Coordinates of C-alpha atoms in Angstrom, one line a residue:
Chain F
A1 CA -52.4 -63.2 49.2
Q2 CA -54.9 -60.4 48.9
K3 CA -54.8 -58.7 45.6
V4 CA -56.6 -55.6 46.9
T5 CA -56.1 -54.3 50.5
Q6 CA -58.3 -51.7 52.2
A7 CA -56.6 -51.6 55.5
Q8 CA -59.2 -49.0 57.0
T9 CA -62.2 -51.1 58.1
E10 CA -64.2 -48.2 59.5
I11 CA -63.8 -44.4 59.5
S12 CA -65.8 -41.8 61.1
V13 CA -65.6 -38.1 60.3
V14 CA -67.6 -35.1 61.2
E15 CA -69.5 -33.5 58.4
K16 CA -67.4 -31.1 56.2
E17 CA -64.2 -32.8 57.1
D18 CA -62.1 -34.3 54.2
V19 CA -61.5 -38.0 54.3
T20 CA -59.3 -40.3 52.3
L21 CA -59.9 -44.0 51.8
D22 CA -56.8 -46.1 51.0
C23 CA -56.5 -48.9 48.5
V24 CA -53.4 -50.9 47.9
Y25 CA -53.3 -53.5 45.1
E26 CA -51.0 -56.2 44.0
T27 CA -50.6 -57.5 40.4
R28 CA -47.9 -58.7 38.1
D29 CA -49.7 -57.6 35.0
T30 CA -48.7 -54.4 33.2
T31 CA -52.2 -53.8 32.0
Y32 CA -54.9 -53.6 34.7
Y33 CA -57.8 -51.7 35.8
L34 CA -58.9 -50.2 39.1
F35 CA -62.4 -49.4 40.3
W36 CA -64.2 -47.8 43.1
Y37 CA -67.7 -48.7 44.2
K38 CA -70.1 -47.3 46.7
Q39 CA -72.5 -49.3 48.8
P40 CA -75.0 -47.0 50.7
P41 CA -77.1 -48.4 53.5
S42 CA -79.7 -49.3 51.1
G43 CA -77.4 -52.1 49.8
E44 CA -77.0 -51.5 46.2
L45 CA -73.5 -51.3 44.6
V46 CA -72.8 -48.1 42.7
F47 CA -69.9 -47.9 40.2
L48 CA -67.9 -44.6 40.9
I49 CA -64.8 -44.7 38.7
R50 CA -62.6 -46.9 36.5
R51 CA -58.8 -46.2 36.0
N52 CA -56.4 -48.1 33.6
S53 CA -52.8 -48.7 34.5
F54 CA -51.5 -46.5 31.8
D55 CA -53.3 -43.4 33.1
E56 CA -51.8 -42.0 36.2
Q57 CA -53.5 -38.6 35.9
N58 CA -55.5 -37.9 39.1
E59 CA -59.2 -37.4 38.5
I60 CA -61.6 -35.1 40.2
S61 CA -65.3 -35.3 40.0
G62 CA -67.1 -32.7 42.2
R63 CA -66.1 -33.5 45.8
Y64 CA -64.6 -36.8 44.8
S65 CA -61.0 -37.2 43.7
W66 CA -58.8 -40.2 43.0
N67 CA -55.0 -40.4 43.4
F68 CA -53.4 -43.3 41.4
Q69 CA -49.7 -44.0 42.1
K70 CA -48.1 -47.0 40.4
S71 CA -44.9 -46.5 42.4
T72 CA -46.8 -47.4 45.6
S73 CA -49.4 -49.6 44.1
S74 CA -52.0 -47.3 45.5
F75 CA -55.4 -45.9 44.2
N76 CA -56.8 -43.7 47.0
F77 CA -60.1 -42.0 47.1
T78 CA -60.7 -38.6 48.8
I79 CA -64.0 -37.0 49.6
T80 CA -63.7 -33.3 50.3
A81 CA -66.2 -31.5 52.5
S82 CA -67.9 -34.8 53.5
Q83 CA -71.6 -34.9 53.8
V84 CA -74.0 -37.3 55.6
V85 CA -75.0 -38.8 52.2
D86 CA -71.4 -40.0 51.8
S87 CA -72.0 -42.5 54.6
A88 CA -71.6 -46.0 52.9
V89 CA -69.2 -48.8 52.4
Y90 CA -66.7 -48.2 49.7
F91 CA -64.9 -50.9 47.8
C92 CA -61.8 -50.8 45.7
A93 CA -61.4 -53.5 43.0
L94 CA -58.8 -54.7 40.5
S95 CA -59.3 -56.3 37.2
E96 CA -56.3 -57.7 35.3
A97 CA -55.9 -57.7 31.6
G98 CA -59.1 -59.2 30.1
S99 CA -59.4 -62.4 28.3
S100 CA -62.2 -63.7 26.1
T101 CA -63.5 -65.6 29.1
G102 CA -64.2 -62.5 31.1
N103 CA -62.5 -60.0 33.4
Q104 CA -62.5 -61.2 37.0
F105 CA -62.7 -58.5 39.6
Y106 CA -60.9 -58.8 42.9
F107 CA -62.5 -56.7 45.6
G108 CA -61.1 -55.3 48.8
T109 CA -62.9 -55.9 52.0
G110 CA -64.4 -52.4 52.0
T111 CA -64.1 -49.4 54.2
S112 CA -67.2 -48.3 56.1
L113 CA -67.4 -44.5 56.2
T114 CA -69.7 -42.8 58.7
V115 CA -70.2 -39.0 58.4
I116 CA -71.5 -37.5 61.6
P117 CA -73.7 -34.5 61.3
Chain V
D1 CA -79.6 -47.9 36.0
A2 CA -78.5 -51.2 34.4
G3 CA -81.5 -53.5 33.8
I4 CA -80.6 -56.2 36.3
T5 CA -83.2 -58.0 38.2
Q6 CA -82.5 -60.6 41.0
S7 CA -85.2 -62.9 42.3
P8 CA -86.1 -63.7 44.9
R9 CA -84.9 -60.6 46.9
H10 CA -85.2 -62.5 50.3
K11 CA -85.3 -66.2 51.0
V12 CA -85.4 -68.3 54.1
T13 CA -84.8 -71.9 53.8
E14 CA -83.6 -75.0 55.7
T15 CA -80.3 -76.8 55.6
G16 CA -80.2 -79.5 53.0
T17 CA -82.8 -78.0 50.6
P18 CA -81.9 -76.9 47.0
V19 CA -82.1 -73.3 46.3
T20 CA -82.0 -71.5 42.9
L21 CA -81.3 -67.7 42.5
R22 CA -82.1 -66.0 39.3
C23 CA -80.4 -63.1 37.6
H24 CA -82.2 -61.4 34.7
Q25 CA -80.7 -58.7 32.5
T26 CA -82.1 -56.5 29.8
E27 CA -78.8 -55.1 28.6
N28 CA -77.8 -57.9 26.3
H29 CA -74.3 -57.9 28.1
R30 CA -72.1 -60.9 27.3
Y31 CA -70.6 -61.3 30.8
M32 CA -72.5 -62.2 34.0
Y33 CA -71.2 -62.9 37.5
W34 CA -72.4 -64.2 40.9
Y35 CA -70.8 -62.9 44.0
R36 CA -71.4 -63.4 47.7
Q37 CA -70.9 -60.7 50.3
D38 CA -70.0 -61.5 53.8
P39 CA -68.7 -59.3 56.7
G40 CA -65.0 -59.0 56.6
H41 CA -64.7 -60.6 53.2
G42 CA -66.0 -58.0 50.8
L43 CA -67.4 -59.5 47.5
R44 CA -66.1 -62.9 46.5
L45 CA -66.7 -64.3 43.0
I46 CA -68.6 -67.6 43.0
H47 CA -69.0 -68.3 39.2
Y48 CA -69.1 -66.3 36.1
S49 CA -70.3 -66.6 32.5
Y50 CA -68.8 -65.4 29.3
G51 CA -71.7 -66.5 27.0
V52 CA -74.6 -68.8 26.7
K53 CA -73.5 -72.2 28.1
D54 CA -70.1 -70.9 28.8
T55 CA -69.3 -70.6 32.5
D56 CA -66.2 -70.9 34.8
K57 CA -65.5 -71.1 38.5
G58 CA -64.6 -68.2 40.8
E59 CA -62.9 -68.0 44.1
V60 CA -65.6 -69.6 46.2
S61 CA -67.4 -72.1 43.9
D62 CA -67.7 -75.1 46.1
G63 CA -71.3 -76.0 46.8
Y64 CA -72.6 -73.8 44.0
S65 CA -73.5 -74.6 40.4
V66 CA -74.6 -72.1 37.6
S67 CA -76.4 -72.4 34.2
R68 CA -76.9 -69.9 31.4
S69 CA -79.3 -71.1 28.8
K70 CA -80.1 -67.6 27.5
T71 CA -78.1 -64.4 27.3
E72 CA -80.5 -62.7 29.7
D73 CA -80.6 -65.3 32.5
F74 CA -78.0 -66.6 34.9
L75 CA -79.0 -69.0 37.5
L76 CA -77.2 -69.9 40.7
T77 CA -78.0 -73.1 42.4
L78 CA -77.2 -74.4 45.8
E79 CA -77.7 -78.1 45.4
S80 CA -78.0 -78.7 49.2
A81 CA -77.8 -75.5 51.2
T82 CA -75.7 -75.3 54.3
S83 CA -75.7 -72.6 57.1
S84 CA -72.3 -71.4 55.8
Q85 CA -74.1 -70.3 52.6
T86 CA -76.1 -67.7 54.4
S87 CA -75.1 -64.5 52.7
V88 CA -76.1 -61.7 50.4
Y89 CA -75.7 -62.7 46.8
F90 CA -75.1 -60.2 44.0
C91 CA -75.4 -60.6 40.4
A92 CA -73.3 -58.4 38.1
I93 CA -73.0 -57.9 34.3
S94 CA -70.5 -56.3 32.1
E95 CA -70.2 -55.5 28.4
Q96 CA -68.1 -57.2 25.8
Q97 CA -64.4 -56.4 26.1
G98 CA -63.7 -53.4 24.0
V99 CA -61.3 -50.8 25.1
G100 CA -60.3 -52.5 28.4
N101 CA -62.1 -54.1 31.1
Q102 CA -65.5 -52.5 31.6
P103 CA -67.1 -51.9 35.0
Q104 CA -69.5 -54.5 36.3
H105 CA -72.9 -53.3 37.2
F106 CA -74.8 -55.0 40.0
G107 CA -78.3 -56.1 40.8
D108 CA -79.8 -55.3 44.1
G109 CA -78.9 -58.4 45.9
T110 CA -80.6 -61.5 47.3
R111 CA -80.6 -62.0 51.1
L112 CA -80.4 -65.8 51.7
S113 CA -80.7 -67.3 55.2
I114 CA -80.3 -70.9 55.7
L115 CA -81.4 -72.2 59.0

């Protein structure tokens, strides 16, 4: 079973609209970490945020905000007043409690966001 | 930007030939990873390393082997390339486990085409 599900394959919005990217995860661990990455058309993967399972506070960074809800196993990402530069594929990832052998990441299949000028 | 260099950046080769991809880091991070990215699958872990000569399999390890003889280098080898291994390959690194699982930082990727 998928540990991370990003049900939205592609989203298109008009510039300045708000958009929310959904991420649902599955784990039996009580300690885990959630991440979001951005992959612009140039192809590199850019780390955006890390959140641990004990911190359910929402986080805002400029136009970006993240809503973590353990009750629904979701870690959604909202872009406010979207811009063309936000066009990218966004990946959500889960990492369960680390061991000395490394922390495996489980990635969702990504959501491709297109912001139309 | 994390100091991660993947080489080559692009490669075209024929079925049945051996291929080696290299990941070099200048961050002295303990953990290194190889992923492949395919449409509809996101990123899938092939192998990872938790130290020199310490490696383990990931989700899609069949047909791949790895080696890590130095902290800074992690090699991915396709012993006999098949067309199903056509993909974009990413190397990632992460720091020693400290306060929780650290983010992985990625190289720029290698686009591999097997004809």
